[in-house]
Amino acid sequence: MKNKKINLLILIILLGHSVYSQDKYDSGYVLTTKKDTIYGFILNKIDSELAYKIRFKRNLLDETNIEYTPNELLSFSFSSGRVFERKKILNDNQTPKDSLYIFAKRIVKGKIDLFVWRHKKNNSKDFFITNNNSKREAQLIKPKKNEIKLDGKNYSKKDSKYKHYISFVKKDENLKVEKNNSLRFGEKSISKDIISFNRNFQDEYPIEIYQEPFEYNYDILVGIPISLKSEELHFRIGVYRNKTFIEKSNRFSYLNGIVYHHGSYNDKKWNNQYKSGTSNYRWQMLNIIPVGIKFQTNSKDIILYGYFGAGAAVLMMSDYIIEDYKIDGSRKDFVFLPTVNVGLGAKIKVNSNFILTEITPTMNGVFFNAGYSF
């Protein structure tokens, strides 16, 4: 059994090296620093990978592409409505010294436009806001904790400069704006604040809110215990749904699923040492996972992944009733219990889908799984 598993894994890995992923170009346009608009096709990548440069083709059949940096473009846009503008950044050594501009994506349009600059590392982000009336602009950086020593005790206080910047950009000549002290630094909180402000001026500045696209993909896995005894019939079947915000990250997704476990024992003998009692001959468990998170690498051939999820399960136990050393009927018991679900695996791209292999620890041992993702 172990040799078969090893051979299957080797076959899948070898197959994985024969496949590859193709670049995808989507229609759109670029606006140069000379105010020229050029229509064509832009290589579609996640936001953080479009921050420093883009690849552009005038025609999909072109064998070569043109590389543009923020020094050469004022903005670019996909036909889907995904718009990036170049923004001047603070020189905080987060980018090369010769780069003073990046591309940030517009997520709110109105009297105040809100842009997000997603970083490749640590899933962090900065924001830019622009007042289309006063032309005031500001970059909002994640606040840092400042250590303060008072009366011999150490305290930490978060920098709230971003709140001052927001209130500064909101102000016009005849408009005074109070600082929102309850505002948190985050995409959801800042977007909500800017949208609320823009609603006061939507007749003059129509509001547009960019809806982040997402995709679902599904994993189907079948597994058996790594140490399976000949007298056992033991397996698990899992169906998972992954929700990925495809422009934000290709390394993180939300997960939910349902897993069925089955275990039964052939020719199980009653221990004659005991006159009466019960003996389990079959158990079944249905595990519902409503929430989980999944992380993966962004390599092309073989993608490694891991996930963690919380759920609840119903366990049905089927037992023989033993009286006077003999089977005298059977009974079923139901047990409800919380579950923690983890797994580590690899998926290999085959055309547009994936073959999966996964190791899953469970309350009934470690399982080897194989499956398909689509």
Tab-separated table of N, CA and C in Angstrom, residues 3 49 91 96 130 234 265:
chain	number	residue	atom	x	y	z
A	3	ASN	N	3.965	1.559	-1.074
A	3	ASN	CA	4.663	1.697	-2.354
A	3	ASN	C	3.752	2.291	-3.420
A	49	GLU	N	1.653	43.373	-7.929
A	49	GLU	CA	2.593	43.131	-9.020
A	49	GLU	C	2.452	44.155	-10.141
A	91	ASN	N	9.453	58.944	0.508
A	91	ASN	CA	10.720	58.227	0.405
A	91	ASN	C	11.052	57.581	1.747
A	96	PRO	N	12.872	51.222	-4.456
A	96	PRO	CA	14.196	51.658	-4.905
A	96	PRO	C	14.336	53.174	-4.867
A	130	THR	N	-7.484	61.897	-2.877
A	130	THR	CA	-7.386	63.109	-3.692
A	130	THR	C	-8.728	63.824	-3.686
A	234	HIS	N	-11.771	2.071	5.895
A	234	HIS	CA	-11.634	3.386	6.518
A	234	HIS	C	-11.286	4.401	5.433
A	265	TYR	N	-15.295	-2.332	10.630
A	265	TYR	CA	-14.365	-3.405	10.965
A	265	TYR	C	-14.961	-4.739	10.548
